[in-house]
Coordinates of C-alpha atoms in Angstrom, one line a residue:
M1 CA 0.3 0.2 -0.2
G2 CA 2.7 2.3 0.7
T3 CA 4.1 2.0 -2.8
G4 CA 0.7 2.5 -4.2
H5 CA 0.0 5.2 -2.3
Y6 CA 3.9 6.9 -3.2
F7 CA 2.7 6.1 -6.7
W8 CA -0.3 8.2 -6.8
A9 CA 1.1 11.2 -5.0
L10 CA 4.0 11.9 -7.2
F11 CA 1.1 11.5 -10.4
Y12 CA -1.2 14.1 -8.5
F13 CA 2.0 16.5 -8.3
A14 CA 3.6 15.9 -11.7
S15 CA -0.6 16.5 -13.0
L16 CA -0.8 19.7 -11.0
C17 CA 2.7 21.2 -12.6
S18 CA 1.6 20.5 -15.7
A19 CA -1.7 22.0 -15.2
S20 CA 0.7 25.0 -13.7
L21 CA 2.5 24.9 -16.9
A22 CA 0.1 25.1 -19.1
N23 CA -2.0 28.0 -17.8
N24 CA 1.6 30.3 -17.9
A25 CA 1.4 29.2 -21.3
K26 CA -2.3 30.4 -22.0
I27 CA -1.2 33.6 -20.7
N28 CA -2.5 36.6 -22.9
F29 CA 0.0 39.3 -23.1
R30 CA -2.0 41.5 -25.0
E31 CA -4.2 42.0 -21.7
K32 CA -1.0 42.6 -19.8
E33 CA -0.3 45.3 -22.2
K34 CA -3.9 46.9 -21.2
K35 CA -3.0 46.6 -17.7
V36 CA 0.2 48.0 -17.8
L37 CA -1.2 51.1 -20.4
D38 CA -4.1 51.7 -17.8
Q39 CA -1.4 51.6 -15.0
I40 CA 0.9 53.9 -16.7
L41 CA -1.8 56.1 -18.5
G42 CA -4.5 56.3 -16.2
A43 CA -6.9 58.9 -14.8
G44 CA -4.6 61.3 -12.4
K45 CA -1.4 59.2 -13.4
Y46 CA 0.0 60.9 -16.6
D47 CA -0.6 64.5 -17.5
A48 CA 0.3 65.2 -21.2
R49 CA 0.4 68.6 -21.1
I50 CA 3.6 68.4 -19.0
R51 CA 6.7 68.0 -20.9
P52 CA 9.0 65.1 -19.5
S53 CA 12.1 66.1 -17.1
G54 CA 16.0 66.4 -18.9
I55 CA 18.5 64.0 -19.4
N56 CA 18.6 61.9 -16.1
G57 CA 15.9 63.6 -14.2
T58 CA 17.3 66.7 -13.9
D59 CA 15.3 69.9 -14.6
G60 CA 17.1 70.7 -18.1
P61 CA 15.5 70.9 -21.4
A62 CA 13.9 67.6 -23.0
V63 CA 15.7 66.2 -25.5
V64 CA 14.2 64.6 -28.6
R65 CA 16.3 63.2 -31.4
V66 CA 14.5 63.4 -35.1
N67 CA 15.6 61.1 -38.0
I68 CA 13.4 61.2 -41.3
F69 CA 13.1 58.2 -44.5
V70 CA 12.6 60.3 -47.5
R71 CA 10.5 57.7 -49.4
S72 CA 9.9 59.9 -52.9
I73 CA 10.5 63.5 -54.2
S74 CA 7.4 63.8 -57.1
K75 CA 8.4 67.1 -58.1
I76 CA 10.5 70.0 -58.4
D77 CA 8.8 73.0 -59.3
D78 CA 10.9 76.1 -60.9
V79 CA 8.1 78.3 -61.5
T80 CA 6.6 78.2 -58.1
M81 CA 10.1 77.7 -56.9
E82 CA 8.7 74.6 -54.5
Y83 CA 9.0 70.8 -54.2
S84 CA 7.3 68.3 -52.9
V85 CA 8.5 65.3 -50.7
Q86 CA 6.7 62.1 -49.0
L87 CA 8.9 61.3 -46.2
T88 CA 8.5 58.9 -42.7
F89 CA 9.3 61.2 -40.1
R90 CA 10.5 59.6 -36.6
E91 CA 11.2 61.6 -32.9
Q92 CA 12.5 60.0 -30.1
W93 CA 13.1 61.4 -26.5
T94 CA 12.4 59.7 -23.0
D95 CA 10.0 60.3 -20.9
E96 CA 10.7 58.4 -17.3
R97 CA 7.0 58.7 -16.6
L98 CA 6.2 55.6 -18.9
K99 CA 8.6 53.3 -17.5
F100 CA 6.6 50.0 -17.0
D101 CA 7.9 46.0 -16.3
D102 CA 8.7 44.0 -19.0
I103 CA 7.7 40.7 -17.6
Q104 CA 11.2 39.7 -17.9
G105 CA 11.4 40.5 -21.4
R106 CA 8.2 39.1 -22.5
L107 CA 6.9 42.9 -23.3
K108 CA 9.3 44.6 -25.5
Y109 CA 7.1 47.6 -26.4
L110 CA 3.5 48.9 -25.8
T111 CA 1.9 50.3 -29.2
L112 CA -0.4 53.4 -29.5
T113 CA -2.0 54.9 -32.3
E114 CA -3.5 57.6 -30.5
A115 CA -0.8 60.7 -30.3
N116 CA -2.6 62.8 -27.9
R117 CA -2.5 59.8 -25.0
V118 CA 1.2 61.1 -24.2
W119 CA 3.2 64.3 -24.4
M120 CA 4.3 65.2 -28.2
P121 CA 7.1 68.0 -29.5
D122 CA 5.6 70.6 -30.8
L123 CA 7.8 70.3 -34.2
F124 CA 6.8 72.0 -37.3
F125 CA 7.8 72.8 -40.7
S126 CA 8.5 76.2 -41.1
N127 CA 9.1 76.2 -45.2
E128 CA 6.3 74.6 -45.4
K129 CA 3.7 75.2 -48.1
E130 CA 1.0 72.7 -47.6
G131 CA 1.1 69.4 -46.3
H132 CA -1.3 66.5 -45.2
F133 CA -1.1 62.9 -43.4
H134 CA -2.1 59.6 -44.8
N135 CA -4.9 58.0 -43.5
I136 CA -5.2 55.2 -46.1
I137 CA -6.3 52.0 -44.9
M138 CA -5.9 53.2 -41.2
P139 CA -3.4 56.5 -39.9
N140 CA -0.1 55.8 -41.2
V141 CA 1.3 56.7 -37.5
Y142 CA 2.5 54.7 -34.0
I143 CA 3.9 55.7 -31.2
R144 CA 5.8 52.7 -29.2
I145 CA 7.0 53.1 -25.4
F146 CA 9.5 51.3 -24.2
P147 CA 10.3 49.5 -20.7
N148 CA 12.9 52.6 -19.8
G149 CA 10.5 55.1 -20.5
S150 CA 11.7 55.9 -24.1
V151 CA 8.9 56.7 -26.8
L152 CA 9.3 56.7 -30.6
Y153 CA 6.9 58.4 -32.5
S154 CA 6.5 57.7 -36.4
I155 CA 4.2 59.2 -39.0
R156 CA 4.1 59.2 -42.5
I157 CA 3.3 62.7 -44.4
S158 CA 3.8 64.3 -47.9
L159 CA 4.8 67.9 -47.9
T160 CA 5.0 70.9 -50.1
L161 CA 8.2 73.0 -48.9
A162 CA 9.5 75.7 -50.0
C163 CA 13.0 75.8 -52.2
P164 CA 14.2 79.4 -53.1
M165 CA 16.0 78.7 -56.5
N166 CA 18.9 81.3 -57.8
L167 CA 18.8 80.4 -62.1
K168 CA 21.6 82.2 -63.0
L169 CA 23.2 79.2 -64.6
Y170 CA 19.8 77.7 -65.8
P171 CA 19.8 75.2 -67.1
L172 CA 23.2 74.1 -65.8
D173 CA 22.6 75.0 -62.6
R174 CA 22.5 73.2 -59.2
Q175 CA 19.9 73.7 -56.3
I176 CA 19.7 73.5 -52.9
C177 CA 16.3 72.7 -51.4
S178 CA 15.9 72.8 -47.3
L179 CA 13.5 70.8 -45.1
R180 CA 13.5 72.8 -42.1
M181 CA 12.0 71.4 -38.8
A182 CA 11.6 73.7 -35.4
S183 CA 10.3 74.0 -32.2
Y184 CA 6.8 76.6 -32.3
G185 CA 6.3 77.1 -28.5
W186 CA 9.0 75.8 -26.2
T187 CA 12.1 77.7 -26.5
T188 CA 15.6 75.6 -25.9
N189 CA 15.5 76.0 -22.2
D190 CA 12.5 73.4 -22.3
L191 CA 12.8 71.7 -25.8
V192 CA 16.2 70.5 -27.7
F193 CA 16.0 69.1 -31.2
L194 CA 18.9 66.9 -32.0
W195 CA 19.9 64.8 -35.0
K196 CA 19.6 60.8 -34.0
E197 CA 23.5 59.7 -34.1
G198 CA 24.7 57.3 -37.0
D199 CA 22.5 57.9 -39.8
P200 CA 20.1 60.8 -39.4
V201 CA 18.6 60.9 -42.8
Q202 CA 18.1 57.8 -45.1
V203 CA 17.2 57.8 -48.9
V204 CA 15.1 55.2 -50.8
K205 CA 17.4 53.5 -53.1
N206 CA 15.4 53.7 -56.5
L207 CA 14.6 58.1 -55.9
H208 CA 13.9 59.0 -59.4
L209 CA 13.5 62.3 -60.6
P210 CA 12.8 63.6 -64.1
R211 CA 14.7 66.3 -64.6
F212 CA 17.1 66.3 -61.6
T213 CA 19.6 64.2 -59.8
L214 CA 19.9 64.3 -55.8
E215 CA 23.5 64.5 -55.5
K216 CA 23.9 64.3 -52.0
F217 CA 22.3 65.7 -48.5
L218 CA 23.9 67.9 -45.6
T219 CA 22.4 68.1 -41.8
D220 CA 22.8 70.9 -40.3
Y221 CA 20.9 73.1 -37.1
C222 CA 19.3 76.3 -37.6
N223 CA 18.3 77.9 -34.6
S224 CA 16.4 80.7 -34.4
K225 CA 16.4 83.9 -32.2
T226 CA 13.0 85.9 -31.6
N227 CA 11.5 88.5 -29.1
T228 CA 10.0 85.6 -27.2
G229 CA 13.4 83.5 -27.0
E230 CA 15.9 80.9 -29.0
Y231 CA 14.2 78.2 -30.5
S232 CA 15.3 74.8 -31.7
C233 CA 15.9 73.9 -35.1
L234 CA 16.8 71.4 -37.5
K235 CA 17.5 71.5 -41.0
V236 CA 18.0 69.1 -43.9
D237 CA 20.2 70.7 -47.2
L238 CA 19.2 68.4 -50.2
L239 CA 21.5 69.2 -53.3
F240 CA 20.1 68.7 -56.7
K241 CA 21.8 68.7 -59.7
R242 CA 19.8 69.5 -63.2
E243 CA 19.8 66.7 -65.8
F244 CA 21.3 68.7 -68.8
S245 CA 20.5 65.9 -71.4
Y246 CA 17.0 67.0 -71.8
Y247 CA 17.6 70.9 -72.5
L248 CA 20.4 69.9 -75.2
I249 CA 17.8 67.9 -76.9
Q250 CA 14.7 70.2 -76.6
I251 CA 16.2 73.5 -76.8
Y252 CA 20.0 74.3 -78.0
I253 CA 20.3 71.7 -81.0
P254 CA 17.3 72.9 -82.0
C255 CA 18.4 76.6 -81.7
C256 CA 21.4 75.5 -83.7
M257 CA 19.5 74.2 -86.4
L258 CA 17.3 77.2 -87.0
V259 CA 20.8 79.2 -87.2
I260 CA 22.4 77.6 -89.7
V261 CA 19.1 77.0 -91.8
S262 CA 19.1 80.8 -91.8
W263 CA 22.2 80.9 -93.6
V264 CA 21.4 78.8 -96.3
S265 CA 19.8 82.1 -97.9
F266 CA 23.5 83.0 -98.3
W267 CA 23.7 80.4 -100.9
L268 CA 20.9 81.1 -102.6
D269 CA 20.6 83.2 -105.9
Q270 CA 20.5 87.1 -104.7
G271 CA 17.4 87.4 -107.6
A272 CA 15.4 84.6 -105.9
V273 CA 14.0 87.1 -103.6
P274 CA 10.5 85.0 -102.5
A275 CA 13.1 82.3 -101.1
R276 CA 15.2 84.4 -99.2
V277 CA 12.5 86.5 -97.7
S278 CA 10.3 83.5 -96.6
L279 CA 13.3 81.8 -95.4
G280 CA 14.6 84.2 -92.9
V281 CA 11.0 85.3 -91.8
T282 CA 10.4 81.6 -90.8
T283 CA 13.5 81.0 -89.0
L284 CA 13.2 84.6 -87.2
L285 CA 9.2 83.5 -86.2
T286 CA 10.5 79.8 -85.1
M287 CA 13.1 81.1 -82.8
A288 CA 11.1 84.1 -81.5
T289 CA 8.6 81.4 -80.9
Q290 CA 10.9 78.9 -79.0
T291 CA 12.4 82.0 -76.8
S292 CA 8.8 82.3 -75.7
G293 CA 8.2 78.8 -75.3
I294 CA 11.2 78.8 -72.6
N295 CA 10.0 81.7 -71.0
A296 CA 6.6 80.3 -70.1
S297 CA 8.2 77.6 -67.8
L298 CA 10.3 79.9 -65.9
P299 CA 9.7 82.6 -63.1
P300 CA 10.2 86.2 -64.6
V301 CA 13.2 86.8 -62.7
S302 CA 15.0 90.3 -62.5
Y303 CA 18.6 89.0 -64.0
T304 CA 19.9 87.1 -67.2
K305 CA 19.7 83.6 -67.1
A306 CA 22.4 81.3 -69.3
I307 CA 19.3 80.4 -71.6
D308 CA 18.6 83.9 -71.8
V309 CA 22.3 84.8 -73.2
W310 CA 22.2 81.4 -75.8
T311 CA 18.4 82.2 -77.0
G312 CA 19.2 86.1 -77.1
V313 CA 22.5 85.5 -79.3
C314 CA 20.6 82.6 -81.4
L315 CA 18.3 85.4 -82.5
T316 CA 20.5 88.0 -83.2
F317 CA 22.3 85.7 -85.3
V318 CA 19.1 85.2 -87.1
F319 CA 18.2 88.8 -87.5
G320 CA 21.4 89.1 -88.8
A321 CA 21.0 86.7 -91.3
L322 CA 17.7 88.3 -92.8
L323 CA 19.5 92.1 -92.6
E324 CA 22.1 90.7 -94.7
F325 CA 19.7 90.0 -97.2
A326 CA 18.2 93.2 -97.3
L327 CA 21.2 94.7 -97.6
V328 CA 22.4 92.2 -100.8
N329 CA 19.1 93.2 -102.2
Y330 CA 19.6 97.3 -101.7
A331 CA 23.3 96.8 -103.7
S332 CA 21.8 94.5 -105.9
R333 CA 19.0 97.8 -107.5
S334 CA 21.6 100.7 -106.3
G335 CA 24.7 102.0 -107.6
L336 CA 26.6 99.8 -105.3
N337 CA 26.5 96.9 -107.8
K338 CA 27.0 98.6 -111.2
P339 CA 31.0 99.2 -112.7
N340 CA 32.8 101.8 -111.0
R341 CA 33.8 104.2 -114.0
A342 CA 35.9 106.2 -111.5
A343 CA 37.9 103.1 -110.4
D344 CA 37.8 102.1 -114.0
M345 CA 39.6 105.2 -115.3
H346 CA 41.9 105.3 -112.5
K347 CA 43.3 101.8 -113.1
E348 CA 43.6 103.2 -116.9
N349 CA 45.7 106.2 -115.6
L350 CA 48.2 104.1 -113.8
K351 CA 49.0 101.3 -116.4
K352 CA 49.4 104.3 -118.7
K353 CA 51.8 106.0 -116.0
R354 CA 53.2 102.4 -116.3
R355 CA 54.3 102.3 -119.6
D356 CA 55.6 105.5 -119.6
L357 CA 57.9 104.9 -117.2
E358 CA 59.1 101.6 -119.1
Q359 CA 59.7 103.8 -122.2
A360 CA 61.2 105.9 -120.2
S361 CA 63.8 103.7 -118.7
L362 CA 64.5 101.8 -122.0
D363 CA 65.3 105.4 -124.0
A364 CA 67.7 106.1 -120.9
A365 CA 69.4 102.5 -121.5
S366 CA 69.8 103.2 -125.3
D367 CA 71.2 106.7 -124.8
L368 CA 73.9 105.1 -123.1
L369 CA 75.0 103.4 -126.6
D370 CA 75.9 106.1 -129.2
T371 CA 76.4 104.9 -132.9
D372 CA 78.8 107.1 -135.1
S373 CA 78.7 107.2 -139.1
N374 CA 81.4 104.4 -139.4
A375 CA 79.3 102.2 -137.1
T376 CA 81.8 102.0 -134.6
F377 CA 80.6 101.9 -131.1
A378 CA 81.7 104.6 -129.0
M379 CA 81.2 104.2 -125.0
K380 CA 79.6 107.4 -123.3
P381 CA 81.2 107.9 -119.8
L382 CA 79.1 106.8 -117.2
V383 CA 80.6 109.5 -114.2
R384 CA 77.2 111.5 -113.6
H385 CA 78.3 115.6 -113.2
P386 CA 76.8 117.2 -110.7
G387 CA 74.9 119.7 -112.8
D388 CA 73.3 117.5 -115.6
P389 CA 69.4 117.8 -114.9
M390 CA 68.7 115.4 -117.6
A391 CA 71.2 112.5 -116.4
M392 CA 69.4 112.8 -112.9
E393 CA 66.0 112.4 -114.6
K394 CA 66.9 109.8 -116.5
L395 CA 68.9 108.1 -113.1
R396 CA 65.0 108.5 -111.4
Q397 CA 63.1 106.9 -114.0
C398 CA 65.7 104.2 -113.9
E399 CA 65.4 103.3 -109.9
V400 CA 61.9 103.6 -110.4
H401 CA 61.3 100.9 -113.1
M402 CA 64.0 99.0 -111.0
Q403 CA 61.7 98.9 -108.1
P404 CA 60.1 95.2 -107.1
P405 CA 56.2 95.0 -107.8
K406 CA 53.8 95.2 -104.5
R407 CA 52.6 91.5 -103.5
P408 CA 49.2 91.0 -104.7
N409 CA 46.4 90.9 -101.5
C410 CA 44.8 87.2 -101.6
C411 CA 41.6 88.4 -100.0
K412 CA 41.4 91.1 -103.1
T413 CA 42.4 88.7 -105.4
W414 CA 39.6 86.6 -104.3
L415 CA 36.9 88.9 -104.1
S416 CA 37.5 90.0 -107.5
K417 CA 36.4 86.9 -108.7
F418 CA 33.0 88.0 -108.2
P419 CA 31.8 90.9 -110.4
T420 CA 29.1 92.1 -108.2
R421 CA 29.3 93.9 -105.2
S422 CA 26.4 91.6 -103.8
K423 CA 27.8 88.6 -104.7
R424 CA 30.6 89.7 -102.3
I425 CA 28.3 90.5 -99.3
D426 CA 26.8 86.7 -99.6
V427 CA 30.3 85.3 -99.9
I428 CA 31.8 87.4 -97.0
S429 CA 28.6 86.4 -94.8
R430 CA 29.1 82.2 -95.7
I431 CA 32.5 82.6 -93.4
T432 CA 31.9 85.1 -91.4
F433 CA 28.3 84.3 -89.8
P434 CA 30.0 80.6 -89.0
L435 CA 33.2 81.7 -87.6
V436 CA 31.3 84.5 -85.2
F437 CA 29.0 81.8 -84.0
A438 CA 31.4 79.0 -83.6
L439 CA 33.3 81.6 -81.4
F440 CA 30.2 82.5 -79.4
N441 CA 29.6 79.0 -78.6
L442 CA 33.4 78.3 -77.4
V443 CA 32.8 81.5 -75.4
Y444 CA 29.7 80.6 -73.9
W445 CA 30.5 77.2 -72.8
S446 CA 33.3 77.7 -71.5
T447 CA 32.3 80.3 -69.2
Y448 CA 29.3 78.8 -68.0
L449 CA 30.7 75.1 -67.4
F450 CA 33.4 76.9 -65.3
R451 CA 31.3 78.7 -63.4
E452 CA 29.6 75.8 -62.6
E453 CA 32.4 74.0 -61.2
E454 CA 33.3 77.1 -59.5
D455 CA 29.9 76.7 -57.5
E456 CA 29.8 73.1 -57.0

């Protein structure tokens, strides 16, 4: 009997232990969370209007650490000078009033979806134009309370922020757009914002912008002082580089083509008035329309942009080609295109004088040899008498005749191949316009590309 009673006693004890373990395994920790929340946030136990104490329970300012995750940047508008961004915004601080027992590490944190249950920093975005929260399907916000009293607040928001731009180098420019966060009512004596250590700003890897590239971002502090005190402020500077390939295809290459097309009139016959006029007017109107379309997509700033210099010079070249035809047409209809009789008479007189000088030199040389009646030759003395004016004149004529001829001017020789001055204007324009435009391109690109590197 003693052995049987001992066996049943052991069996009963084992049953109690297994039941106890089963009861522990079936504990609902969600119920435990409710009890903990009621315990720390119950009526009369926690006041959300009172800020938490400083570090280590001191009376210093509450420290809030901030980090953000940039999910997308939808647009950067040059006209309104603003950009839209969607981000996950996180704040973390310590509130010792919210400490609780984690039940031997089984309660890692408590989760809230109502931000008004605990004290919240009064942060606002100082350069915000408009913004909204995301409530699909549920409000995209949560608050986590950790056993040591640390509070993590996370929310997804979309913002449209102001971004003042300097467009002097447009479209070869870089723009810095800021995201500023500051305290609205608490001064630095009560609340201080700090960037989270390590990696305060994260950006989604596949971030894609249609006309910009996010080169880098910098975090900094921007505390502001007003009549009511000094307020803590954080900022993120986003450096955007404008993609130039779009503007090269849409603006620069078409403008170059219009300028080159305007030069075709230099190769048309000067009598083809309808063709040359229609070509010049068409290219001028197209260039003007292109310029107005470019300016319509930009704000009316008071300074000159790089694109203004380009379009202005291209418009000037097209207009100059049209004026060139007007000059050619005037030269062909006026006396400028008729043979210059005075110049021809002057050339004939020069030729006649040259022939007279050649004949005089030949006479002077023949006088040195004299023949007598017996056909015997006698040499006259070559010594020049000082008082012999005839000898002086003959010698001077010989010296004039012996001077080397002047070297012909290649440009004048080449232009003399074209009979009329209107034709010469066209020929000179064929060379001058492309050379000047090439020189302008060299100066333009070297200037603005070097300025871009200096700004960088």
